mmCIF file of C-alpha atoms and ligand atoms in Angstrom:
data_model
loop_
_atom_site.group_PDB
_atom_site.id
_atom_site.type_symbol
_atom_site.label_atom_id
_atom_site.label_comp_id
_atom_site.label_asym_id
_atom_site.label_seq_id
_atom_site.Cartn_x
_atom_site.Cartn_y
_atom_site.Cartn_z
ATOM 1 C CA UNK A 1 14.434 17.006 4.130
ATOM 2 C CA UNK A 2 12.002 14.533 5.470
ATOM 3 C CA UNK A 3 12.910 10.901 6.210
ATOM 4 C CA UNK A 4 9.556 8.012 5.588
ATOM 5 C CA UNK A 5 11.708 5.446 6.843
ATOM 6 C CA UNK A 6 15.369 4.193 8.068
ATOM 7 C CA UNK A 7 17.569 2.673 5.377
ATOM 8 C CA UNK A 8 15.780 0.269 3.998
ATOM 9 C CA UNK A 9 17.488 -3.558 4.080
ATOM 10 C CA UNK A 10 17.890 -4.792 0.815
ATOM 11 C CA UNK A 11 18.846 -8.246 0.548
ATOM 12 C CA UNK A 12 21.377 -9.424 -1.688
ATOM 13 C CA UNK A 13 19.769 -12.535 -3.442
ATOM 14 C CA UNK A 14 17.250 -11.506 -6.421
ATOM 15 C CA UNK A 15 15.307 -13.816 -7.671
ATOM 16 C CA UNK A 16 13.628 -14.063 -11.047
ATOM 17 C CA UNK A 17 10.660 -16.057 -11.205
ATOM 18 C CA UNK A 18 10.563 -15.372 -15.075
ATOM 19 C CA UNK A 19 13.065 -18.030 -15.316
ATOM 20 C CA UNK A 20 10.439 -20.437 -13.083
ATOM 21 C CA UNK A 21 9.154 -20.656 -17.227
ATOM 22 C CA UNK A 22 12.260 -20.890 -18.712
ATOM 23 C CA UNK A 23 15.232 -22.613 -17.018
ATOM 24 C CA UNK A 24 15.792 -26.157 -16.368
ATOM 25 C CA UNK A 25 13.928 -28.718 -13.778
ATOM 26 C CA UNK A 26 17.097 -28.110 -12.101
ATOM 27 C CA UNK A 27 17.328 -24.105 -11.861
ATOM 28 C CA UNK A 28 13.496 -23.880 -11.565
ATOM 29 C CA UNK A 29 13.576 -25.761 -8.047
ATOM 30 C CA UNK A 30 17.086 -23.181 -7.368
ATOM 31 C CA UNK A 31 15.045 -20.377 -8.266
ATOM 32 C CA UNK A 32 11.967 -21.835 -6.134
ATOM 33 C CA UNK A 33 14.007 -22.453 -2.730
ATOM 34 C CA UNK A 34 15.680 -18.167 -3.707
ATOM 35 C CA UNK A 35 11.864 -17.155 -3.220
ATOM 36 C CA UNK A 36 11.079 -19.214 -0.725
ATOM 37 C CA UNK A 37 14.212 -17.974 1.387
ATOM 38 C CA UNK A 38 13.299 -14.011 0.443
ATOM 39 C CA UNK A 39 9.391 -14.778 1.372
ATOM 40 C CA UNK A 40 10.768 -16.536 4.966
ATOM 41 C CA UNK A 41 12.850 -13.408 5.449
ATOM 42 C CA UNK A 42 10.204 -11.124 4.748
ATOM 43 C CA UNK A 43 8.292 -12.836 7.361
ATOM 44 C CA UNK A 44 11.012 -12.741 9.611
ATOM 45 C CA UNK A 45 10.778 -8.954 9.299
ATOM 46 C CA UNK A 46 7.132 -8.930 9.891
ATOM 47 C CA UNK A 47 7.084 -11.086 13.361
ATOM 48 C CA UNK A 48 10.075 -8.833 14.607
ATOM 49 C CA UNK A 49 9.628 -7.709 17.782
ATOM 50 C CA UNK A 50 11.444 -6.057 20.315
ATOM 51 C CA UNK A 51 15.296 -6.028 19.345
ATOM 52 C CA UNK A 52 14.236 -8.463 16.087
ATOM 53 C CA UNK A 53 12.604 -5.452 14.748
ATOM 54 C CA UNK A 54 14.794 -4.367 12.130
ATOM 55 C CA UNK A 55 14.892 -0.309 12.646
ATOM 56 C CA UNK A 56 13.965 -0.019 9.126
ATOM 57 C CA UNK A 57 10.830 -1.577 9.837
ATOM 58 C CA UNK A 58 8.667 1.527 11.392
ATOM 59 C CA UNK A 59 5.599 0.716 12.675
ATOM 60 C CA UNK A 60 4.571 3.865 14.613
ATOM 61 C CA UNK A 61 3.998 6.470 11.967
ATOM 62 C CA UNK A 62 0.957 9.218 13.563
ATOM 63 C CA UNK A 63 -1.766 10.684 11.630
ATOM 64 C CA UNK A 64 0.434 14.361 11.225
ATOM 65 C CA UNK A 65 2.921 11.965 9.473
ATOM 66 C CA UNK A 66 0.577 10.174 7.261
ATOM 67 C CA UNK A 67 -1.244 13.910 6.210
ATOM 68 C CA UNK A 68 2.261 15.053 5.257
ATOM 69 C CA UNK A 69 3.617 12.057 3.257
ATOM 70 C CA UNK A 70 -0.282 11.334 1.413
ATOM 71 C CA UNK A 71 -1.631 13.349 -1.684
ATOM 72 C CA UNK A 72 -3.104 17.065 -0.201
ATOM 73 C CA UNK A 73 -6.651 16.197 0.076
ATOM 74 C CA UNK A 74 -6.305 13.518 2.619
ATOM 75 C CA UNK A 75 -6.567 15.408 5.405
ATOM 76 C CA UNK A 76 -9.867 17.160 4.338
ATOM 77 C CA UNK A 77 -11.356 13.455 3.326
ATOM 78 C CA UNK A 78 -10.527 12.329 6.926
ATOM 79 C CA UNK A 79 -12.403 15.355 8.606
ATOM 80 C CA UNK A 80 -14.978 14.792 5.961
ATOM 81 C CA UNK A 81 -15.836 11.974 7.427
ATOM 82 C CA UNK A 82 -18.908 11.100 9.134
ATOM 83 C CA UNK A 83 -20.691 9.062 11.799
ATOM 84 C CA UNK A 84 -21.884 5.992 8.869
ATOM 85 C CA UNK A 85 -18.445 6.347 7.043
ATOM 86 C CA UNK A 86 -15.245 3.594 7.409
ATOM 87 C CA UNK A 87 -11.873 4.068 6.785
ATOM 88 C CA UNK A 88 -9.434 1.009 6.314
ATOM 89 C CA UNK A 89 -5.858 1.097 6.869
ATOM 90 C CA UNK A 90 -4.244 -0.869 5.039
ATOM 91 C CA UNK A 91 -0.751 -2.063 6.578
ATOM 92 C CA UNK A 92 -1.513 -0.453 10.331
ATOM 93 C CA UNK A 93 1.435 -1.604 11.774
ATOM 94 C CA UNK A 94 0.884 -0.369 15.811
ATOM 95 C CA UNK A 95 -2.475 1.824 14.433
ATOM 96 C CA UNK A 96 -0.843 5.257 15.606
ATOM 97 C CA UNK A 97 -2.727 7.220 12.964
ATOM 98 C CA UNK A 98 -5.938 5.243 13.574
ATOM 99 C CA UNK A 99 -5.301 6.221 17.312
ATOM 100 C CA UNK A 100 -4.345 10.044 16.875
ATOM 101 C CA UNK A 101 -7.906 10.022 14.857
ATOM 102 C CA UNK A 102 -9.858 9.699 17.834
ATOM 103 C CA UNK A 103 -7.478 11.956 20.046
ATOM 104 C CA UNK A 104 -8.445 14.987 21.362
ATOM 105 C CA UNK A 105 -6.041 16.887 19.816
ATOM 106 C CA UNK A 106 -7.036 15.749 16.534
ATOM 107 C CA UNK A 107 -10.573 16.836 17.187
ATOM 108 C CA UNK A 108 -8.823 20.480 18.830
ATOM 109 C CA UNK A 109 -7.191 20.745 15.465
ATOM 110 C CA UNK A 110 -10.214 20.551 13.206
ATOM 111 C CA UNK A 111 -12.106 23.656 11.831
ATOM 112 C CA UNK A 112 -15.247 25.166 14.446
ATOM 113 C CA UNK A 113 -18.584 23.161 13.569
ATOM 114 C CA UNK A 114 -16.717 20.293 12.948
ATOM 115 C CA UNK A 115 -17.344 18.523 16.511
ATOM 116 C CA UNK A 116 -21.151 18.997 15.767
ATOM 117 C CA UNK A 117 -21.511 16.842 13.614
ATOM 118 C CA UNK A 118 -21.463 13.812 15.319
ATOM 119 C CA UNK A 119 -20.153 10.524 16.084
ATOM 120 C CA UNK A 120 -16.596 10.056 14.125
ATOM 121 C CA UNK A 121 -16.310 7.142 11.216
ATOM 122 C CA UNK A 122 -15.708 3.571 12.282
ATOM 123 C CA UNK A 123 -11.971 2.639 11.508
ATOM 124 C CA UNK A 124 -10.418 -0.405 10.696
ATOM 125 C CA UNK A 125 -6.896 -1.005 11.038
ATOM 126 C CA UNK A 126 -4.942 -4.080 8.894
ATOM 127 C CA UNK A 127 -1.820 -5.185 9.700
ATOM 128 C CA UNK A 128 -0.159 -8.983 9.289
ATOM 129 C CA UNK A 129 1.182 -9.301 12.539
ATOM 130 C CA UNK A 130 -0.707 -8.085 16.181
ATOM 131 C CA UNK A 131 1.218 -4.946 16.868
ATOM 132 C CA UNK A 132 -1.081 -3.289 18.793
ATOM 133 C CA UNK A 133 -0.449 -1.904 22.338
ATOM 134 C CA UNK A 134 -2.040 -1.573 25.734
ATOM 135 C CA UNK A 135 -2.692 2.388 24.653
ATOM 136 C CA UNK A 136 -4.385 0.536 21.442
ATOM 137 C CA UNK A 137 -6.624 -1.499 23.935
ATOM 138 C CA UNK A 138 -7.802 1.278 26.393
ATOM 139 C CA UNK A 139 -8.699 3.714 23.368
ATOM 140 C CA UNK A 140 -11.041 0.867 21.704
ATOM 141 C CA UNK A 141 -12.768 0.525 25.308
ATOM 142 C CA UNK A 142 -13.606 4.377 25.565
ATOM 143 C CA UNK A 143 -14.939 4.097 21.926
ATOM 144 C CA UNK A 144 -18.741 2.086 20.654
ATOM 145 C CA UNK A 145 -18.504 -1.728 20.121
ATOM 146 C CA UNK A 146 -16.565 -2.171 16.866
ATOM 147 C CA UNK A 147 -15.949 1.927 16.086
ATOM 148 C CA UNK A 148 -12.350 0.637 16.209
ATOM 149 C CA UNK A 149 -11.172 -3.067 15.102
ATOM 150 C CA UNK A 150 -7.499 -4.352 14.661
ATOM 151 C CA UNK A 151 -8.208 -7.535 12.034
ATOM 152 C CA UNK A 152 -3.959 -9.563 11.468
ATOM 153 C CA UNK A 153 -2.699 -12.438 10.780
ATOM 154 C CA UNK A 154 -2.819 -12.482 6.900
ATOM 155 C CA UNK A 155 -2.842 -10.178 4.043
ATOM 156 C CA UNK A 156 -5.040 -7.978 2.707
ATOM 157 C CA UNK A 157 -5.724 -10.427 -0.171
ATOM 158 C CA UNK A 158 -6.858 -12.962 1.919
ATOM 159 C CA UNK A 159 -9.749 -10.601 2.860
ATOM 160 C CA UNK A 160 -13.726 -10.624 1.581
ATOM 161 C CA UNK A 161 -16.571 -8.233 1.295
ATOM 162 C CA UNK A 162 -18.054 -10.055 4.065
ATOM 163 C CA UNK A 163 -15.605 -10.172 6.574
ATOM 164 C CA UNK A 164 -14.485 -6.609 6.046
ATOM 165 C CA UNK A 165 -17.745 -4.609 4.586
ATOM 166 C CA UNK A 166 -16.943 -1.771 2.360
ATOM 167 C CA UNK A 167 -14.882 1.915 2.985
ATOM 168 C CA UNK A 168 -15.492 5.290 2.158
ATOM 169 C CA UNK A 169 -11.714 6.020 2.952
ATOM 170 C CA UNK A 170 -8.554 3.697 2.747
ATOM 171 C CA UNK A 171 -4.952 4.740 3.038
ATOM 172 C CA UNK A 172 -2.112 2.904 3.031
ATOM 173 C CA UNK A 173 1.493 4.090 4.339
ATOM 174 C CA UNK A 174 4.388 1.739 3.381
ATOM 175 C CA UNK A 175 1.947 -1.122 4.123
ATOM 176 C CA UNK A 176 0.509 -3.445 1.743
ATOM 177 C CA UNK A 177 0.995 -1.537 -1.228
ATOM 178 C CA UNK A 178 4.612 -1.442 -0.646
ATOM 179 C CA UNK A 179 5.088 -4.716 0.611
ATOM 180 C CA UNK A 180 3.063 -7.085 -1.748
ATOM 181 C CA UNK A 181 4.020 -10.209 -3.697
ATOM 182 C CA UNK A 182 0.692 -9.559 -6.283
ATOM 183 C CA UNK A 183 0.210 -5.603 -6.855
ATOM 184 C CA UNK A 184 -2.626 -6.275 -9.325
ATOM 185 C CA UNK A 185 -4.239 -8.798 -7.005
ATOM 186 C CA UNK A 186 -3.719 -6.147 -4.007
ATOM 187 C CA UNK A 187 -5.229 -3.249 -6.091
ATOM 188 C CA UNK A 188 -8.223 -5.490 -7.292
ATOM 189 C CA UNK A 189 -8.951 -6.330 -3.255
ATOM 190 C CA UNK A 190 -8.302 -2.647 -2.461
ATOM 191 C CA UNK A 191 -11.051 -1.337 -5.354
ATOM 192 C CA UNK A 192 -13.413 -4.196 -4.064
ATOM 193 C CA UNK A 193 -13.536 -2.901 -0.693
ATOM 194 C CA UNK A 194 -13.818 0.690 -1.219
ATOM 195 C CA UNK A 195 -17.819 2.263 -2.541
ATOM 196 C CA UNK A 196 -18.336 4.093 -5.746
ATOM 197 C CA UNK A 197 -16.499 7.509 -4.860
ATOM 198 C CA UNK A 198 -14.304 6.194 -2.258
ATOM 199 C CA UNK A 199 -10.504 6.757 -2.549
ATOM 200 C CA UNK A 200 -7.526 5.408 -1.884
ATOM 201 C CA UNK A 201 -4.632 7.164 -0.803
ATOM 202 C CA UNK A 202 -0.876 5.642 -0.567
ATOM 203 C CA UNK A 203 2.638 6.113 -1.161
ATOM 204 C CA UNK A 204 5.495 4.582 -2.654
ATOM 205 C CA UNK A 205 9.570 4.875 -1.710
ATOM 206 C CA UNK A 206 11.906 5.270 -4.496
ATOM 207 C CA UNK A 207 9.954 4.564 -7.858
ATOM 208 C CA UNK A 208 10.537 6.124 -11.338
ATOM 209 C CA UNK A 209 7.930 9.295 -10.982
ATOM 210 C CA UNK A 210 5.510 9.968 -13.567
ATOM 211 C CA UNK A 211 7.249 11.906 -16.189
ATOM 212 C CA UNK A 212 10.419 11.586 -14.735
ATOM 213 C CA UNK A 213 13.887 11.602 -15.334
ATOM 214 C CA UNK A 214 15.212 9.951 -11.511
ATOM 215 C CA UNK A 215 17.484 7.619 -10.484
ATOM 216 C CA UNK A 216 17.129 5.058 -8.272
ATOM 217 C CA UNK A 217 18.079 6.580 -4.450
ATOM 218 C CA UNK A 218 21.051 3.967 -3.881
ATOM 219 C CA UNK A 219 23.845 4.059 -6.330
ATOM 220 C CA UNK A 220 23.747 0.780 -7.885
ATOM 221 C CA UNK A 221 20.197 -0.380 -7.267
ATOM 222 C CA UNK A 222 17.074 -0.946 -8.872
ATOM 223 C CA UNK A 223 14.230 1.693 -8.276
ATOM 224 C CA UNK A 224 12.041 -0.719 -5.377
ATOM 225 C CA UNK A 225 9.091 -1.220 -7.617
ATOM 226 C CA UNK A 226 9.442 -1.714 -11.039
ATOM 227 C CA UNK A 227 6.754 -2.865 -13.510
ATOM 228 C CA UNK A 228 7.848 -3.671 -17.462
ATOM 229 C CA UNK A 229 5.735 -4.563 -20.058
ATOM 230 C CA UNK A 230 5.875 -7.822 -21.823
ATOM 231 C CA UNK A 231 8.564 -6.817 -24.430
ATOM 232 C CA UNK A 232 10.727 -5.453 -21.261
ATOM 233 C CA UNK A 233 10.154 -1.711 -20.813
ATOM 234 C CA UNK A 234 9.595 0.211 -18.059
ATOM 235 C CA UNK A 235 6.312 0.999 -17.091
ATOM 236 C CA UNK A 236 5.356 3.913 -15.083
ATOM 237 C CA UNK A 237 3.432 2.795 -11.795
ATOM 238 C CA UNK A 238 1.072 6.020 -12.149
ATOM 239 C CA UNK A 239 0.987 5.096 -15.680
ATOM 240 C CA UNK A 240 0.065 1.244 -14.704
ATOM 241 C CA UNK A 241 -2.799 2.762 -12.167
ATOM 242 C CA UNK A 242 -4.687 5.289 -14.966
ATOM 243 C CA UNK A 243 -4.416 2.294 -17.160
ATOM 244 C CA UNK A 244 -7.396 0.831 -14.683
ATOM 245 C CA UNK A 245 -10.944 1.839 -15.550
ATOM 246 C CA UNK A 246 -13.502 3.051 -13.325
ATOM 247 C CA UNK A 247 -10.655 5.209 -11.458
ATOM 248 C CA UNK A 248 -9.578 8.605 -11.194
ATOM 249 C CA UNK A 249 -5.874 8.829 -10.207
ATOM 250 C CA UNK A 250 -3.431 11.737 -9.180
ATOM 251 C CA UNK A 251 0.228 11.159 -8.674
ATOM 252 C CA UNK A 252 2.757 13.845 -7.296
ATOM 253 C CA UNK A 253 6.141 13.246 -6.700
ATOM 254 C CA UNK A 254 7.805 14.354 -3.650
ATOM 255 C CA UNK A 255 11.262 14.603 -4.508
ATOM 256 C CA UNK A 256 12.644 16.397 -1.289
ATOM 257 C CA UNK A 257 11.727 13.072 0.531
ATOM 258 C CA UNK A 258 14.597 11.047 1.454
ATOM 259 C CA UNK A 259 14.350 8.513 -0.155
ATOM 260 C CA UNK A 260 12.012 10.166 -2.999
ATOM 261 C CA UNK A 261 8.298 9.371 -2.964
ATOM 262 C CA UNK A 262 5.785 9.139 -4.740
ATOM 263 C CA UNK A 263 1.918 9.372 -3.860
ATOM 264 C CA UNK A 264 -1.341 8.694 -5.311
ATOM 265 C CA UNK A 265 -5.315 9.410 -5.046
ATOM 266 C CA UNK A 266 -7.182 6.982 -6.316
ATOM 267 C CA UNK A 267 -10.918 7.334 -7.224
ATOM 268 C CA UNK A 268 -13.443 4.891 -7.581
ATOM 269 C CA UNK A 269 -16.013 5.945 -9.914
ATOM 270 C CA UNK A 270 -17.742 3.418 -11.053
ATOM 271 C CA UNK A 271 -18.357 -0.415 -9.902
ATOM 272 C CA UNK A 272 -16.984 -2.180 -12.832
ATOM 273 C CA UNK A 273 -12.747 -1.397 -12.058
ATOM 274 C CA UNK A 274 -10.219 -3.499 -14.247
ATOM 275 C CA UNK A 275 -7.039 -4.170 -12.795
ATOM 276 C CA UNK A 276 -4.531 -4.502 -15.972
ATOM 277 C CA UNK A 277 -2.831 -7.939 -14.382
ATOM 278 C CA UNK A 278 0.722 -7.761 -13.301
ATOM 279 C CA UNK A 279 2.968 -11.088 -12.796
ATOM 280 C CA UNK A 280 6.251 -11.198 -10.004
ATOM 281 C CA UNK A 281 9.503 -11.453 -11.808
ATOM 282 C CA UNK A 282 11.881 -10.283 -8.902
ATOM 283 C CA UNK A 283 11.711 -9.844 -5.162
ATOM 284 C CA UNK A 284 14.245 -9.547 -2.571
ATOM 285 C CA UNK A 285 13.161 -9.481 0.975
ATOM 286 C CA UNK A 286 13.538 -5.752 3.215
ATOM 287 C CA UNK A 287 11.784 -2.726 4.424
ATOM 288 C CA UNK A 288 10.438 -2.369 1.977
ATOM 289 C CA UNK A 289 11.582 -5.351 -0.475
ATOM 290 C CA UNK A 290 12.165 -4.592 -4.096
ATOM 291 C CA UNK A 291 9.735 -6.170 -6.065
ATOM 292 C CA UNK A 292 9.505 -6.240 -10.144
ATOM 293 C CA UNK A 293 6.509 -6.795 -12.061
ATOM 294 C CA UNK A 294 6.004 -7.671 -15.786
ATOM 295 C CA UNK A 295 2.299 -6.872 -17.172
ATOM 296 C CA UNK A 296 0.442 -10.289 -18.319
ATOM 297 C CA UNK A 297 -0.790 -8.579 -21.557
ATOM 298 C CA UNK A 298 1.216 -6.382 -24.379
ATOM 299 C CA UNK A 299 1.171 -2.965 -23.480
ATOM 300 C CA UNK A 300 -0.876 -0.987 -25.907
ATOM 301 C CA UNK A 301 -1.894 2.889 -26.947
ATOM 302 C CA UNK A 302 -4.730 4.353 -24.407
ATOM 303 C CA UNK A 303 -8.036 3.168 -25.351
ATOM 304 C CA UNK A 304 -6.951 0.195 -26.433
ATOM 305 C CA UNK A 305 -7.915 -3.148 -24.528
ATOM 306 C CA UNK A 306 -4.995 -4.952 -22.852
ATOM 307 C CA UNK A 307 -4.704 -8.298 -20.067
ATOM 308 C CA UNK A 308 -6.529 -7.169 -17.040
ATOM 309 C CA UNK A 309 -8.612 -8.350 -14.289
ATOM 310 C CA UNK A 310 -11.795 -7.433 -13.965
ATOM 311 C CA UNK A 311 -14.199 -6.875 -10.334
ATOM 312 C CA UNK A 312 -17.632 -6.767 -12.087
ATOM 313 C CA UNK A 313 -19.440 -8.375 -14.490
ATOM 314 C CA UNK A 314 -19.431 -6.825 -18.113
ATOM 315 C CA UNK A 315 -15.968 -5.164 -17.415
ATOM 316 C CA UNK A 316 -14.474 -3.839 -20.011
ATOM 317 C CA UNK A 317 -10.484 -3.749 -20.037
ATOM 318 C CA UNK A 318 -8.281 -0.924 -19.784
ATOM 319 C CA UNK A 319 -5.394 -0.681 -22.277
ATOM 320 C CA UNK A 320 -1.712 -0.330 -20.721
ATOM 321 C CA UNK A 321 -0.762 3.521 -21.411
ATOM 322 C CA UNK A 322 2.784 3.413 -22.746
ATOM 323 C CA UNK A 323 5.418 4.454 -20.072
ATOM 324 C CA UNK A 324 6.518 8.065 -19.812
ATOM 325 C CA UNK A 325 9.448 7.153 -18.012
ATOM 326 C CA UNK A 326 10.979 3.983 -20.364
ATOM 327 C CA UNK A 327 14.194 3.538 -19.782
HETATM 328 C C1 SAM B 1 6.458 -0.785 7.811
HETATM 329 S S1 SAM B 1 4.935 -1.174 8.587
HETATM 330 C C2 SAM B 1 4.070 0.376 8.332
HETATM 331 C C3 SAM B 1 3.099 0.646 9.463
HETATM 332 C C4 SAM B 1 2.365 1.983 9.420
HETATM 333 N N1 SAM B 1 1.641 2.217 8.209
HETATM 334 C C5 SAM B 1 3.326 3.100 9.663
HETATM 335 O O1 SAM B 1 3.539 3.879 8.743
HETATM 336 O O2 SAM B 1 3.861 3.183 10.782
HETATM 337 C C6 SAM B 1 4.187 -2.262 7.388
HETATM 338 C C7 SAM B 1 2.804 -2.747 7.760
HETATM 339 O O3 SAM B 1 2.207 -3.305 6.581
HETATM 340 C C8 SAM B 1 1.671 -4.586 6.898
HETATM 341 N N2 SAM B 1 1.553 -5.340 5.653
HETATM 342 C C9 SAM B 1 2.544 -5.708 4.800
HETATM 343 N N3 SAM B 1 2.017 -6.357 3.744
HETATM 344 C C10 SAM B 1 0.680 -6.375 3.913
HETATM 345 C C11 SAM B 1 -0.409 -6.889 3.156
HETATM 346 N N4 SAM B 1 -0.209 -7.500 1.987
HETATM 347 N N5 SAM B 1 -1.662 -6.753 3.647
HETATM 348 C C12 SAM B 1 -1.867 -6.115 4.824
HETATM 349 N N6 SAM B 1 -0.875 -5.601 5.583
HETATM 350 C C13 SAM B 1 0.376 -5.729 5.133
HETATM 351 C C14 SAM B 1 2.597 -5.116 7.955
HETATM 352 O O4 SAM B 1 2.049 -6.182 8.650
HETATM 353 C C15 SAM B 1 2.764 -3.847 8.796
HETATM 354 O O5 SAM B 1 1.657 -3.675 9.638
#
């Protein structure tokens, strides 16, 4: 059995910002302060250093660790890689697997040819707070001028085309996809900054898999992503990410995983990707935090148009498949 992370913290106090449209004056400034306390937690996680870091909170997974949690071809898109290619990773944390990229021993473990073809891919590793090391420092000093940049000190949201350019590769291990407040916003950013047959691989901790019939891991508690339509039922996540257009998306469940994951590969294929939008309901601060999600628009047959965001002009919007996994 293989272990992603610690026990992750979970928080007791839930909040529902459903009710910030519902409840009173009175209960909407309660429910305000709840989310304000879980976001100032959350942050309290992220600037935890030294004995503050919660052990939950890993920030040092390698590259061997991130080929055997992500979807099989990840490995093989990573060698594929070549001197004009980027890859972005998204939640970094110290930028281990970054690091082990440009090792030697990654290089001694790659198939004969493969060191002739050249410079590796520039790599850019994301991360809210600076977690990077002296070993971080002296490996971007043996590499070219910007082959390797660290960018912190806010979200992946609060990124543009400009100041980040575009990837042919982005991966993100119990980083951003895990930990953020907007999923639809974060996908939208993560489609923007990847070109037209890029792909995106991540993971997920303890979510309903496609087609399945699992529990949450802890007795008693949610799954730690949930998204619902607007009537209330459960919406798969792979089932939210086909539901986008212009993508290609595998999910495989990795049940064995302690807690169970789930991982995707996600293709851009074409420039005009519609995020179906998503709305927070619930988050409780941790490592990860649970987070719930309600879709903006109805859910509706495939084919159909639903809510969603759109990145290009001219988009046209993906229905919501219906849920194979509705509780
Ligand atoms: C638990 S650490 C994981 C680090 C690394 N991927 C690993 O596996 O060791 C979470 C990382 O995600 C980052 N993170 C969380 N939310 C993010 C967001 N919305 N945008 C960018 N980074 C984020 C944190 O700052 C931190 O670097």
């Amino acid at each position: 059995m293989r272990a992603i992370t610690k026990t992750p913290i979970r928080v007791i106090v839930i909040f529902l910002l459903q009710a910030l449209c519902t409840g009173t004056a009175q209960s909407q400034a309660a429910d305000n302060s709840l989310f304000k306390d879980e976001l100032s937690r959350q942050e309290q996680i992220y600037q935890g250093k030294g004995e503050q870091r919660l052990d939950g909170y890993v920030i040092d997974r390698g590259l061997s660790t991130y080929t055997n949690a992500l979807p099989s071809g990840f490995g093989s898109a990573l060698a594929n890689l070549g001197a004009g290619d980027r890859w972005l990773d998204i939640g970094a944390g110290m930028g281990q697997a970054v690091l082990d990229y440009y090792s030697p021993i990654y290089e001694s473990k790659q198939a004969d040819g493969w060191k002739h073809r050249g410079r590796k891919a520039s790599t850019v590793a994301m991360s809210i707070e600076d977690r990077r090391t002296p070993y971080w420092h002296e490996v971007a000093a043996r590499l070219e001028t910007n082959q390797l940049r660290y960018v912190f000190n806010k979200p992946l949201k609060e990124y543009s085309s400009e100041e980040l350019g575009k990837f042919q590769l982005i991966t993100d291990v119990i980083g951003g996809f895990s930990y953020s407040t907007d999923l639809s916003l974060f996908m939208e950013k993560v489609m923007g900054f990847l070109t037209v047959n890029g792909t995106f691989y991540t993971v997920l901790q303890d979510v309903r898999a496609e087609g399945g019939k699992n529990k949450p891991y802890y007795a008693g508690a949610s799954f730690l992503t949930e998204i619902q339509d607007a009537r209330g039922a459960e919406v798969g996540i792979c089932s939210w990410l086909k539901s986008m257009s212009c993508v290609q998306v595998t999910c495989e469940a990795k049940p064995d995983w302690q807690p169970p994951v789930e991982v995707y590969r996600i293709q851009k294929v074409c420039d005009d990707v519609a995020v179906p939008a998503l709305s927070p309901i619930h988050f409780t601060a941790g490592t990860p935090p649970e987070r719930g999600f309600r879709l903006a628009g109805p859910s509706r047959p495939p084919g159909s148009v639903g809510a969603s965001r759109a990145l290009g002009p001219g988009t046209p919007a993906a229905g919501v498949k219906p849920s194979a996994g509705v509780r």
